Structures are given as structure tokens and as C-alpha cells.
Amino acid sequence: MSTQTDSNKKDLLRGGQFLVKETSAENVFTPEDFSDEQKMMRDSVQEFVNRELMPKREEFEKKNYELTEDLMKKAGEMGFLGVSVPEEYDGLGMGFVTTMLVVDYISGATGSFSTAFGAHSGIGTLPITLYGNEEQKKKYLPKLATGEWFGAYALTEPGAGSDANSGKTKAVLSEDGKFYNITGQKMWISNAGFCNMMIVFARIEDDKNITGFIVEYDSENPNGISLGEEEKKLGIHSSSTRQVFFNDTKVPVENMLSERGSGFKIAMNALNVGRIKLAGACLDAQRRSIDASVKYANDRVQFKTPIANFGAIQSKLAEMATSAYAGESASYRAAKDIEDRISIRQEEGNSHQEAELKGVEEYAIECSILKVAASEDLQNCTDEGIQIFGGMGFSADAPMESAWRDARITRIYEGTNEINRMLCVGMLVKKAMKGHVDLLGPATKVGEELTGIPSFDKPDYSELFAEEKEMVKKLKKVFLMVAGSAVQKFGPQLEDHQQLLLASADILIEIYMAESTILRTEKNVNRFGADSQKEQIAMSKLYLYHAVDTINQKAKEGIVSFAEGDEQRMMLMGLKRFTKYENHPNVVELRKTIAEKVISENKYPF
Ligand SMILES: Cc1cc2nc3c(=O)[nH]c(=O)nc-3n(C[C@H](O)[C@H](O)[C@H](O)COP(=O)(O)OP(=O)(O)OC[C@H]3O[C@@H](n4cnc5c(N)ncnc54)[C@H](O)[C@@H]3O)c2cc1C
């Protein structure tokens, strides 16, 4: 299945290292690298979505929870629920890229199904795959992989949302030492209405950290578990979301996951995977929004011409396609890095379980970056979709209205985008302190460059992407300059400067997304020729252009917030130098090139 050679694997960067190390185009995995097996999987998921989900989109708006449950069963029969579950537990045991591909293509029709799918096969099943012991895996995974049982993940409480380790749910050991009695209240639990088991996090005595438990649920024999009413939500109307109350729920001691006090680690690691998969889940939703929007734009006539002929509409279609393309590029790049890291660890003697755990943890920064970027791109894409549909966009009879409402939740769950922004910068700083990513060396060099005399040589940018790749290198210097100085200035107190962290996160996110987009296109130009990649080249340039703007704005905001006088002047001059184009891209032409392709193919064609 792997298309990367062993020598590529040796060059594999650690998580976060993209910021300080070069990646060659040949070393990134792209959707164009899907193996035949992966393409077959994609086609069969698409066929399932087109046959089973798309025709029922209206029904999904009617709070039909049984419909979601029935279709989840069908997805189980097709094997889709067990893609990442090892074969010995009746799953398909496929690699991380295939797992991403399934969650991507299964999520395009409706957020109701994609949430149920993600809650079950991601956070509902993964804690057992990653942390379960042999008995637990044997007992639960086959049922979950086939859809005989459904899973849920119960972490959030009324008083413990973003502060997930602060939950009050208690687990008390019974006198005979055979059970834990769980008592407490969980909130916003996806799949609660039809699940057969939940991963529940509770605190034992006054432990600093919570503990994870596998808790079975049978409505006929509820064992102290009761459910609240279905929540009335803005979107994902047929996704079951309820409160769950535990009142002395007896859980056998053997159902504890991993060790006492390791629940927070379990919860966070499950969320790392959940985050990158959520990014995947935003991709096909974007493609399908673009498909619907361009079809409408080609059909809808105003002023005696299809609205697709208007530059205003073309500009939107081009931007929507560009962000979807960037999301694909970065998501599959990271997914393959995770897959390779898992296989390296296995080659080094780790069990599959340990390897997967450590492999994903390694790329937690990228997982957070992708979650934020893809969820916000999806939101923009559906929002512009509504605008293209005009008044019809506002109507529940057209597809954009529900797509927009469904998209909104992706910025909130699996850690809000604020939390994920702060996490990705915080984790990077921690990695630097542990010596896993050398930020200090490169940051010092940037400092020297700032005080040195700039070169006035005219660079040779005649080769494709020569200037763009140079620009990405310079953008990395911007991050090192801003975040590096901030770390020096504030030390551990940096975490109290949230606006600065958020600005730094935006710089980091844009760098990863822009670089991934350019590398994907460069790889494809090298093998398929530049003529076949005209629009992809345009999208890469357009994405970078916006990234430069965003980074300029965020970096300036950061610099003036903490630097004064000469230091401020020097950094602002550096910023100007690091964000300067020699040859300004003609963004109007770039958008035209991209839009022409989307409009002529009447779909997202990349
Ligand atoms: C439809 C739906 C399905 C869900 N499914 C599940 C599920 O299956 N299982 C589960 O366990 N949970 C689930 N959740 C819960 C979800 O993960 C939480 O809603 C989310 O983590 C945010 O927590 P909160 O709602 O308590 O918001 P809060 O934590 O109260 O946050 C409110 C606002 O404050 C910000 N904020 C909070 N803390 C900080 C901080 N330290 N610094 C800066 N800003 C901060 C947040 O970013 C947000 O903007 C679901 C939620 C919804 C709405």
C-alpha cells in the first residue's frame, strides 16, 4: 500500500519539525499517491454515500435518529466502521491514510452521519484500540468494528468542557474490590441515544487526573444510567446528542482502561486522532459544497447570463476550491507521516498498539493545525456557497443551508479552535524545550539575520515555485522571530498571553498549509508535467498569497504587542523583508484560471 520507499522514511520529519527543516516534494504523500486498494476503498465509500446518504439529506434534517443508527449499521456491514481496527479483532486493519480516506469520503453528505461515524469509530473505539488490554480488545473491538455495537465517548461535563481534566464524575471502588461505582453527569454526548457502550472518564478519590472506563449501556437494564432528552441543536439534526447521568453505575474493575489516573492522557490522545480525522471529515463536505455551488452557478441565469460568468462568483469558486485543495494536501501529508512513523516504530520493535499511540502523539501539533484549518475552511466554503445560491442559499429547500449549519460544530468539538490554536504553539514550545525540535538554533540565526545587512542580489526565481518556496522559508523565519522573541520575553508566562499565542498559531497554521499545498503540486508537476497542473499551480500560488497576508497581519499584531523602540522597528523591518514578493502574483488571473476549470467541469475537479 505504501508508495514511499524506506529512504523516504529515513527522511521523515518529527512532528513540528516542518517549521525548521526542508521537506522535498518527493517526500510528501498526496491524494494522487493513493494505491489501487485505497482508490477502491474511496470508490466504495463514495458509492455508499451516493446511494444511502445523499438521497436522504432532507430526512436527516428531521431529527431522525433511527435513520442515522440504521445507516451506521449499514456502514458496519460494509466494513467502514472497522477500517482502523486490527484484523485479529475483526477489523480491516488498514493504515492511517486509508482511515483518513474513509472518514473524508464518508462525511460529505451530512454532518449528522459524519458526527455519528466519528464519535463511534474515532473517539468511541480508539481508546480501546490504543489503550485496551487483550481481554478488553477481544471483548469489545469485534462488536464495534462490525457495527453490532455502537460506541460513545463521555468526557465533557456541565462544569468541565475545555478544562476536560476538571470533571466531577466519581468512580468509587466497591468494598469487595470488584467494581467501581460511577456517579456523575456527562453532557453533549454524541451517539448517546443508540450506543451500547461508552468510554467514560471519572475521578477516583482525589486523584489529580481522571481515569478511563469502558461502560456498557443497555436501555433494558440501565445499571444506573439515564439519558437526558435529545439536545435541540443548530445543526447535525439527526446526530444523537444527550446528557448521560450515572447513578452508582457498577463497572467491573477489569473495565478500567490502562491505569488509574491515565484517563486524561487517554482522552487527549484519542482527541489527537479525532482532530486529524475531523479535518478529513471536513474535506468531502467542502468538495460537495463546491459541486453544488458551481452547478447552481452554471444553471442560475441573471442579467441574461449564468451567474458563473460573473467575476464575483468566479472569485468565490476559486477561493473555495483552493482551500479544499490545501486541506487535502496538508491532511494527507500528515496522515502519511503518521502512518510511516507507526511503521518505523513497529520496525523498531514496538507493538502495533504502542506504535500507533506514539505515532499519532508525535504529530499532535499537525493534528491541531489541521483541525483548525479544515473546520474554518469548511465554514467559509459553505458560507460562500450560501452566497452563490443567493436567496435560495437561505432556504432549507436548497443544500447549502444545512451544510452551513452542520459545518458550525466542527469549530467547537474535539477541542475548540481557540484551544487547538493555543495547543499547537504550546506543544511546539514544549518540544523545543525537550530538544525534539531545535527552534533555538534557527531562531538565533534569524536574530543574526535581522541585525545583519540584507543581500541586495537579485535572486533567480525563473524555476517553478522558486520564489514561492523561498517565501515559505521566509515565513518560517517570521514565526521564529515572533514566537522566539515572545518565548524569550515571557518564558513560561507566555501561556498568559493568549492573543499572542493565537497570532503565532495562525502563522504556524498558514505555513503548514501553504507549504503542503506547494509540495503537493510540485510533486505532481514533476511526474505529470506542468501543463496538467495549471490550475493546481494557480491554487498553490493563491493560497500562499493569502498566507503571506495573514502572516503579515498576525506577526505585526504580535510584534507591537510586546516589542518597543528599536527592537520593534527592527522586527517590523524584518517582517517586511520576510513577507516581500519580488514578483507579485496576479491573484485576479490566478482566480480566473482556477474558476474556469471548476466551471467547465461543473464540479470540484482536483
Ligand atoms: C454537538 C456536540 C457534540 C459533542 N460531542 C461530544 C462527545 O461525544 N463527547 C464529549 O465528551 N464531548 C462532546 N461535546 C463537547 C465538546 O467537546 C465541548 O463542547 C467543547 O470541548 C467545548 O467545551 P464547552 O462547551 O464546555 O465550552 P467552554 O469550555 O465553556 O468554552 C467556551 C468558550 O471559551 C473558550 N475557552 C475555554 N477555555 C479557554 C481557555 N483556557 N482559554 C481561552 N479560551 C477558552 C472556548 O474556546 C469557547 O470559545 C460535544 C459538543 C457538541 C456541541
XYZ file of C-alpha atoms and ligand atoms in Angstrom:
659
model
C 0.000 0.000 0.000
C 2.886 2.328 0.786
C 4.277 4.315 -2.097
C 7.097 5.741 -0.063
C 10.400 3.967 -0.051
C 12.478 3.188 3.006
C 14.820 6.062 2.188
C 11.851 8.434 2.293
C 11.014 7.053 5.705
C 14.515 7.820 6.964
C 13.948 11.445 5.994
C 10.689 11.514 7.896
C 10.443 14.652 9.980
C 9.350 14.599 13.571
C 6.136 16.363 14.481
C 6.591 20.138 14.340
C 9.928 19.905 12.552
C 8.383 21.163 9.332
C 8.995 24.592 10.768
C 12.749 24.288 10.814
C 13.508 21.628 8.204
C 13.030 21.391 4.496
C 10.764 18.738 3.033
C 11.320 17.736 -0.559
C 8.301 17.353 -2.812
C 9.162 13.695 -3.372
C 8.818 13.092 0.358
C 5.238 14.242 0.740
C 2.318 11.931 0.219
C -0.507 13.370 -1.857
C -4.005 12.183 -2.775
C -2.551 11.419 -6.206
C -0.445 8.730 -4.496
C -3.417 6.630 -3.404
C -2.736 2.959 -4.128
C -5.217 0.906 -6.174
C -6.504 -0.567 -2.927
C -7.064 2.904 -1.494
C -8.811 4.059 -4.645
C -11.113 1.046 -4.456
C -11.891 1.888 -0.867
C -12.603 5.508 -1.794
C -14.893 4.429 -4.639
C -16.815 2.052 -2.449
C -17.287 4.716 0.262
C -18.425 7.226 -2.360
C -20.831 4.699 -3.807
C -22.263 4.092 -0.315
C -22.660 7.815 0.325
C -24.310 8.447 -3.043
C -26.671 5.507 -2.656
C -27.521 5.633 1.038
C -26.883 9.127 2.379
C -27.292 11.714 -0.345
C -30.896 10.792 -1.222
C -31.825 11.099 2.467
C -30.320 14.518 3.096
C -33.714 16.110 3.725
C -34.686 13.320 6.067
C -31.517 13.967 8.071
C -32.858 17.446 8.853
C -35.925 15.968 10.577
C -34.197 14.727 13.750
C -34.486 11.154 12.592
C -32.013 9.487 14.933
C -33.112 5.998 13.884
C -32.096 6.817 10.331
C -28.567 7.594 11.483
C -28.451 4.393 13.513
C -29.700 2.277 10.576
C -27.165 3.785 8.227
C -24.378 3.322 10.735
C -25.349 -0.379 10.805
C -25.098 -0.469 7.023
C -21.706 1.236 7.189
C -20.708 -1.513 9.638
C -21.838 -4.221 7.201
C -19.656 -2.606 4.551
C -16.656 -2.777 6.904
C -16.274 1.009 7.119
C -16.526 1.125 10.911
C -13.574 -1.189 11.359
C -11.050 0.250 8.916
C -8.510 1.045 11.603
C -9.334 -1.871 13.911
C -6.689 -4.629 13.628
C -7.726 -7.729 11.661
C -7.435 -10.047 14.664
C -10.366 -8.125 16.170
C -12.494 -8.376 13.028
C -11.487 -5.017 11.613
C -9.872 -4.324 8.262
C -6.554 -3.333 9.882
C -5.827 -0.699 7.277
C -3.204 2.023 7.525
C -3.700 5.557 8.742
C -4.043 7.036 5.263
C -6.879 4.669 4.404
C -8.566 5.517 7.695
C -8.383 9.198 6.748
C -9.666 8.481 3.305
C -12.720 6.673 4.648
C -13.591 9.395 7.159
C -13.059 12.003 4.422
C -15.330 10.481 1.792
C -17.982 9.221 4.201
C -18.514 12.702 5.647
C -19.597 14.691 2.609
C -23.354 14.214 2.709
C -24.390 15.344 6.169
C -22.780 16.324 9.441
C -25.285 14.133 11.304
C -23.833 10.954 9.864
C -20.254 12.157 9.950
C -20.548 13.037 13.650
C -22.040 9.632 14.459
C -19.309 7.967 12.408
C -16.534 9.998 14.047
C -17.836 9.548 17.581
C -18.128 5.800 17.075
C -15.100 4.809 15.030
C -12.831 7.571 16.319
C -13.106 8.599 19.920
C -15.615 5.832 20.831
C -13.452 2.933 19.653
C -9.904 4.271 19.637
C -9.304 4.383 23.393
C -9.783 0.604 23.383
C -7.602 0.072 20.295
C -4.895 2.282 21.743
C -5.092 1.509 25.451
C -7.191 -1.607 25.897
C -5.662 -4.827 27.223
C -6.031 -8.085 25.296
C -9.271 -9.124 27.050
C -10.850 -5.717 26.522
C -9.867 -5.671 22.860
C -11.164 -9.194 22.294
C -14.410 -8.436 24.049
C -15.287 -5.073 22.525
C -13.438 -4.392 19.297
C -15.109 -7.053 17.108
C -18.543 -5.748 18.120
C -17.536 -2.137 17.455
C -15.728 -2.885 14.196
C -18.736 -4.585 12.676
C -21.401 -2.218 13.947
C -23.038 -4.870 16.138
C -22.437 -2.355 18.916
C -22.040 1.391 18.839
C -19.687 3.434 20.938
C -19.725 6.883 22.516
C -17.160 8.986 24.333
C -18.204 10.671 27.537
C -15.675 13.250 28.667
C -17.484 16.608 28.791
C -19.499 17.628 31.852
C -21.571 20.715 32.612
C -18.621 22.174 34.518
C -15.821 20.556 32.522
C -15.626 21.404 28.833
C -12.339 22.778 27.555
C -10.969 22.136 31.053
C -11.525 18.446 30.484
C -9.495 17.187 33.429
C -11.699 19.019 35.907
C -14.666 16.630 35.733
C -16.575 15.797 38.901
C -17.809 12.347 37.909
C -16.614 9.954 40.583
C -15.556 6.302 40.476
C -15.632 4.601 43.882
C -14.216 1.124 44.411
C -16.734 -1.303 45.926
C -15.962 -2.922 49.259
C -15.303 -6.304 47.642
C -12.896 -4.606 45.203
C -14.733 -5.997 42.191
C -16.464 -2.901 40.861
C -16.183 0.813 40.511
C -19.405 2.673 41.180
C -19.597 5.615 38.828
C -21.712 8.640 39.679
C -21.880 11.894 37.773
C -23.240 13.803 34.828
C -21.888 13.977 31.293
C -23.021 16.443 28.698
C -23.133 16.727 24.902
C -22.519 13.033 24.364
C -22.731 12.110 20.695
C -24.359 8.737 19.911
C -25.697 8.566 23.486
C -29.179 7.679 22.239
C -28.165 4.460 20.499
C -24.813 3.428 21.926
C -24.128 0.112 23.616
C -21.010 1.245 25.394
C -19.271 4.452 26.344
C -15.754 5.411 27.184
C -16.390 7.250 30.442
C -13.894 9.398 32.294
C -14.235 9.655 36.062
C -12.092 10.540 39.062
C -11.064 8.045 41.707
C -10.829 9.599 45.167
C -8.944 12.899 44.890
C -6.660 11.831 42.068
C -5.049 14.643 40.140
C -6.052 13.006 36.877
C -9.200 11.293 35.729
C -9.405 7.604 34.806
C -10.968 5.999 31.733
C -13.526 3.174 31.913
C -15.391 1.061 29.399
C -19.021 1.271 30.474
C -21.659 -0.901 28.831
C -25.124 0.512 28.318
C -28.305 -1.452 27.796
C -31.523 0.573 27.976
C -33.426 -2.555 29.145
C -31.059 -2.964 32.047
C -29.668 0.531 32.569
C -27.411 -0.103 35.594
C -27.964 3.404 36.963
C -27.513 5.116 33.594
C -30.194 7.506 32.359
C -30.229 9.811 29.369
C -31.390 13.395 29.012
C -33.635 14.491 26.164
C -32.081 14.975 22.743
C -30.431 18.411 22.644
C -32.041 20.973 20.343
C -29.184 21.933 18.095
C -28.311 24.449 15.385
C -27.164 21.681 13.055
C -26.358 17.961 12.784
C -30.059 17.405 13.470
C -30.039 13.623 13.242
C -26.946 13.124 15.337
C -27.980 11.957 18.783
C -26.577 14.312 21.458
C -27.700 13.824 25.049
C -26.710 14.233 28.618
C -25.835 10.999 30.369
C -26.387 10.558 34.097
C -24.603 7.872 36.085
C -26.011 6.914 39.440
C -23.931 4.238 41.151
C -23.301 2.574 37.829
C -21.427 -0.653 38.549
C -18.416 -1.109 36.320
C -16.233 -4.208 36.746
C -12.659 -3.299 37.752
C -11.388 -5.089 34.665
C -13.097 -2.402 32.578
C -10.638 0.259 33.641
C -8.654 1.461 30.637
C -4.906 1.374 31.111
C -4.055 2.546 34.624
C -5.682 4.605 37.317
C -5.091 8.297 36.629
C -4.216 7.854 32.965
C -7.609 8.975 31.682
C -6.562 12.480 30.761
C -3.713 11.114 28.636
C -6.128 8.646 27.001
C -8.667 11.372 26.381
C -6.096 13.690 24.830
C -4.507 11.023 22.641
C -7.888 9.876 21.385
C -8.584 13.520 20.604
C -5.337 13.876 18.627
C -6.580 11.202 16.247
C -10.066 12.664 16.449
C -8.702 16.039 15.358
C -6.899 14.941 12.240
C -9.878 12.762 11.350
C -12.177 15.706 11.845
C -10.030 17.602 9.347
C -10.570 14.667 6.984
C -14.288 14.826 7.676
C -14.334 18.458 6.530
C -12.828 17.695 3.132
C -15.587 15.944 1.238
C -18.109 18.317 2.777
C -16.120 21.105 1.078
C -15.919 19.241 -2.231
C -19.642 18.590 -2.232
C -20.427 22.203 -1.301
C -18.308 23.322 -4.236
C -20.035 20.807 -6.521
C -23.473 22.104 -5.506
C -22.379 25.740 -5.766
C -20.840 25.501 -9.217
C -23.796 23.521 -10.555
C -26.114 26.226 -9.280
C -23.883 28.988 -10.660
C -23.857 27.352 -14.088
C -27.665 26.968 -14.079
C -28.785 30.198 -12.495
C -29.286 32.968 -15.042
C -29.343 36.654 -14.100
C -28.826 39.586 -16.442
C -29.285 37.032 -19.258
C -26.195 35.059 -18.360
C -25.332 32.228 -15.984
C -24.040 33.793 -12.773
C -20.919 31.604 -13.171
C -19.851 34.115 -15.806
C -19.558 36.874 -13.228
C -16.117 37.594 -11.793
C -17.661 37.940 -8.333
C -18.906 34.354 -8.423
C -15.746 33.037 -10.112
C -13.668 34.553 -7.357
C -15.681 32.685 -4.719
C -15.464 29.366 -6.566
C -11.722 29.773 -6.980
C -11.212 30.515 -3.287
C -13.439 27.617 -2.232
C -11.550 25.177 -4.468
C -8.205 26.499 -3.261
C -8.954 25.955 0.397
C -10.315 22.454 -0.271
C -7.179 21.613 -2.259
C -4.957 22.977 0.523
C -6.888 20.985 3.126
C -6.441 17.773 1.134
C -2.747 18.464 0.607
C -1.985 19.041 4.287
C -4.287 16.328 5.671
C -2.892 13.524 3.548
C 0.675 14.717 4.032
C 0.241 14.474 7.802
C -1.712 11.207 7.631
C 1.117 9.517 5.733
C 3.724 10.907 8.118
C 1.753 9.333 10.954
C 1.457 6.044 9.061
C 5.207 5.996 8.390
C 6.050 6.879 11.973
C 3.851 3.982 13.122
C 5.627 1.586 10.802
C 9.093 2.830 11.847
C 8.158 2.234 15.472
C 6.903 -1.248 14.649
C 10.169 -1.993 12.842
C 11.957 -0.869 15.997
C 10.059 -3.470 17.986
C 7.037 -1.576 19.304
C 3.729 -3.436 19.314
C 1.180 -2.101 16.838
C -0.699 -0.571 19.745
C 2.307 1.289 21.151
C 3.452 2.290 17.692
C 0.092 3.773 16.800
C -0.155 5.616 20.068
C 3.289 7.160 19.797
C 2.981 7.712 16.054
C -0.081 9.891 16.426
C 1.182 11.638 19.546
C 4.296 12.647 17.602
C 2.161 14.671 15.180
C -0.219 16.208 17.715
C 0.835 19.686 16.518
C -0.123 18.897 12.937
C -3.404 17.303 14.145
C -4.391 20.561 15.877
C -3.295 22.676 12.909
C -5.408 20.598 10.551
C -8.457 20.600 12.800
C -8.482 24.386 12.935
C -7.678 24.977 9.273
C -10.085 22.450 7.785
C -13.012 23.356 10.046
C -12.678 27.058 9.269
C -12.230 26.413 5.562
C -15.381 24.304 5.583
C -17.260 27.063 7.335
C -16.098 29.640 4.778
C -16.819 27.307 1.926
C -20.418 26.678 2.990
C -20.871 30.353 3.776
C -19.754 31.395 0.299
C -21.871 28.545 -1.041
C -24.920 30.184 0.522
C -23.913 33.480 -1.081
C -23.634 31.876 -4.517
C -27.120 30.438 -4.073
C -28.400 33.933 -3.167
C -31.879 33.813 -1.611
C -32.032 30.093 -2.275
C -28.945 29.721 -0.125
C -31.021 30.825 2.832
C -33.742 28.304 2.070
C -33.892 24.929 3.770
C -35.015 23.521 0.396
C -31.520 24.007 -1.017
C -28.449 22.095 0.202
C -26.294 24.955 1.461
C -28.404 25.924 4.466
C -27.960 22.616 6.300
C -24.344 22.294 5.133
C -23.578 25.661 6.728
C -25.340 24.788 10.000
C -23.690 21.363 10.137
C -20.267 22.878 9.490
C -20.502 25.143 12.534
C -19.974 22.416 15.099
C -16.593 21.414 13.659
C -15.068 24.572 15.143
C -16.326 23.626 18.602
C -15.981 19.916 19.275
C -12.762 17.848 19.513
C -11.352 20.869 21.381
C -12.489 24.332 20.339
C -10.405 26.088 17.723
C -9.132 28.500 20.369
C -7.905 25.603 22.491
C -6.358 23.883 19.463
C -4.626 27.090 18.372
C -3.060 27.505 21.791
C -2.206 23.820 21.943
C -0.265 23.744 18.697
C 2.032 26.589 19.726
C 2.291 25.331 23.315
C 3.206 21.834 22.158
C 5.825 23.208 19.785
C 7.469 25.225 22.548
C 7.437 22.125 24.786
C 9.030 20.039 22.045
C 11.723 22.656 21.665
C 12.396 22.581 25.394
C 12.683 18.786 25.331
C 15.132 19.053 22.437
C 12.837 17.242 19.994
C 12.663 20.211 17.659
C 15.556 22.643 17.561
C 13.909 26.044 17.482
C 16.653 27.866 19.350
C 19.379 27.397 16.714
C 17.242 28.595 13.788
C 15.714 31.391 15.900
C 19.194 32.654 16.827
C 20.144 32.665 13.136
C 17.055 34.712 12.333
C 18.079 37.146 15.079
C 21.504 37.492 13.469
C 19.940 37.986 10.073
C 17.802 40.786 11.452
C 20.820 42.718 12.668
C 22.926 41.891 9.580
C 22.965 43.694 6.247
C 20.402 42.272 3.831
C 21.601 40.945 0.494
C 20.742 43.145 -2.466
C 21.437 40.395 -5.046
C 18.551 39.767 -7.418
C 17.534 36.167 -6.805
C 16.880 33.864 -9.747
C 13.236 32.881 -9.499
C 12.849 31.502 -13.011
C 12.141 27.925 -11.908
C 8.614 26.916 -10.983
C 7.857 27.738 -7.342
C 11.388 29.094 -6.752
C 10.020 32.312 -5.283
C 7.154 30.590 -3.506
C 9.461 28.120 -1.802
C 11.778 30.932 -0.789
C 8.756 32.748 0.576
C 7.767 29.732 2.698
C 11.301 29.686 4.130
C 10.962 33.366 4.964
C 7.562 32.825 6.579
C 9.149 30.251 8.842
C 11.591 32.958 9.871
C 8.646 35.182 10.751
C 7.340 32.536 13.129
C 10.771 32.056 14.693
C 11.197 35.802 15.040
C 7.826 36.449 16.667
C 7.366 33.297 18.734
C 11.093 33.068 19.548
C 11.184 36.609 20.954
C 7.930 36.049 22.796
C 9.300 32.911 24.478
C 12.454 34.806 25.456
C 10.450 37.680 26.803
C 7.752 35.856 28.714
C 9.196 32.387 29.391
C 6.589 30.095 30.964
C 4.262 33.110 31.386
C 3.758 33.084 27.607
C 0.657 30.992 28.171
C -0.941 34.008 29.853
C -0.537 36.000 26.631
C -3.298 34.296 24.728
C -3.700 36.826 21.949
C -0.048 36.420 21.141
C -0.385 32.644 21.160
C -3.373 32.827 18.840
C -1.492 35.085 16.429
C 1.513 32.730 16.499
C -0.794 29.781 15.875
C -2.221 31.455 12.805
C 1.291 31.961 11.460
C 2.119 28.304 12.121
C -1.091 27.075 10.536
C -0.648 29.124 7.383
C 2.939 27.924 6.972
C 1.969 24.259 7.174
C -0.997 24.632 4.860
C 0.846 26.714 2.254
C 3.923 24.507 2.252
C 1.867 21.311 1.925
C -0.075 22.778 -0.987
C 3.050 23.814 -2.885
C 4.807 20.488 -2.243
C 1.829 18.503 -3.496
C 1.680 20.491 -6.705
C 5.435 20.409 -7.200
C 5.436 16.625 -6.840
C 2.656 16.333 -9.387
C 4.308 18.751 -11.808
C 7.473 16.641 -11.622
C 5.661 13.477 -12.576
C 2.663 14.580 -14.634
C 4.065 17.734 -16.246
C 3.260 21.394 -15.631
C 0.590 21.531 -18.354
C -1.631 19.122 -16.450
C -1.222 21.143 -13.246
C -2.016 24.643 -14.464
C -4.859 25.198 -12.017
C -3.083 23.425 -9.162
C -0.131 25.768 -9.658
C -2.555 28.685 -9.549
C -4.166 27.366 -6.349
C -0.782 26.920 -4.680
C 0.185 30.480 -5.541
C -3.173 31.873 -4.464
C -3.072 30.021 -1.148
C 0.426 31.318 -0.451
C -0.583 34.869 -1.320
C -3.309 34.800 1.336
C -0.973 33.078 3.799
C 1.564 35.868 3.384
C -1.118 38.474 4.058
C -2.436 36.700 7.138
C 1.046 36.110 8.486
C 1.997 39.729 7.916
C -1.040 40.923 9.818
C -0.729 38.443 12.705
C 3.014 38.945 13.089
C 2.634 42.723 13.173
C -0.059 42.380 15.815
C 2.278 40.206 17.887
C 5.374 42.370 17.477
C 3.749 45.626 18.506
C 2.176 43.904 21.491
C 5.482 43.036 23.150
C 8.364 44.852 21.464
C 9.125 48.559 21.728
C 11.520 51.131 20.326
C 14.488 49.831 18.325
C 13.558 46.221 18.866
C 10.103 46.842 17.466
C 11.483 48.772 14.483
C 13.984 46.022 13.718
C 11.382 43.284 13.879
C 8.927 45.222 11.733
C 11.661 45.757 9.150
C 12.458 42.045 9.284
C 8.776 41.270 8.807
C 8.676 43.497 5.743
C 11.695 41.718 4.308
C 10.354 38.240 5.109
C 6.971 38.863 3.515
C 8.156 40.695 0.417
C 7.396 39.303 -3.032
C 9.863 40.102 -5.838
C 7.168 39.273 -8.362
C 3.686 39.915 -7.114
C 1.267 37.188 -8.132
C -1.652 38.398 -10.209
C -4.354 36.990 -7.968
C -7.159 38.043 -10.286
C -5.660 35.948 -13.079
C -4.967 33.071 -10.703
C -8.582 33.013 -9.598
C -9.775 33.149 -13.200
C -7.626 30.171 -14.135
C -8.952 28.121 -11.213
C -12.580 29.161 -11.679
C -12.555 28.377 -15.397
C -11.641 24.780 -14.639
C -14.220 24.403 -11.851
C -16.915 25.954 -14.019
C -16.105 23.993 -17.171
C -16.059 20.687 -15.263
C -19.159 21.711 -13.289
C -17.637 20.233 -10.094
C -14.594 20.290 -7.815
C -12.257 18.600 -10.288
C -8.950 18.217 -8.440
C -22.981 18.711 19.126
C -21.912 18.416 20.120
C -21.398 17.137 20.225
C -20.426 16.856 21.181
N -19.987 15.564 21.346
C -19.213 15.255 22.423
C -18.925 13.886 22.736
O -19.328 12.967 22.028
N -18.213 13.634 23.861
C -17.741 14.621 24.673
O -17.095 14.308 25.669
N -17.983 15.931 24.387
C -18.712 16.266 23.300
N -19.001 17.578 23.009
C -18.486 18.619 23.892
C -17.436 19.491 23.234
O -16.239 18.796 23.081
C -17.319 20.755 24.095
O -18.498 21.499 23.866
C -16.095 21.570 23.766
O -14.941 20.894 24.154
C -16.126 22.944 24.449
O -16.452 22.845 25.798
P -17.623 23.754 26.405
O -18.811 23.586 25.545
O -17.748 23.451 27.831
O -17.100 25.214 26.200
P -16.189 26.045 27.207
O -15.006 25.235 27.589
O -17.019 26.632 28.272
O -15.702 27.195 26.237
C -16.479 28.351 25.939
C -15.595 29.316 25.151
O -14.460 29.687 25.954
C -13.261 29.360 25.286
N -12.301 28.888 26.278
C -12.448 27.920 27.194
N -11.330 27.744 27.904
C -10.437 28.631 27.429
C -9.087 28.952 27.741
N -8.374 28.281 28.653
N -8.504 29.930 27.038
C -9.160 30.593 26.081
N -10.430 30.332 25.725
C -11.065 29.367 26.392
C -13.631 28.288 24.292
O -12.732 28.232 23.194
C -15.024 28.721 23.884
O -14.936 29.694 22.894
C -19.929 17.888 22.009
C -20.435 19.184 21.876
C -21.415 19.455 20.964
C -21.977 20.843 20.888
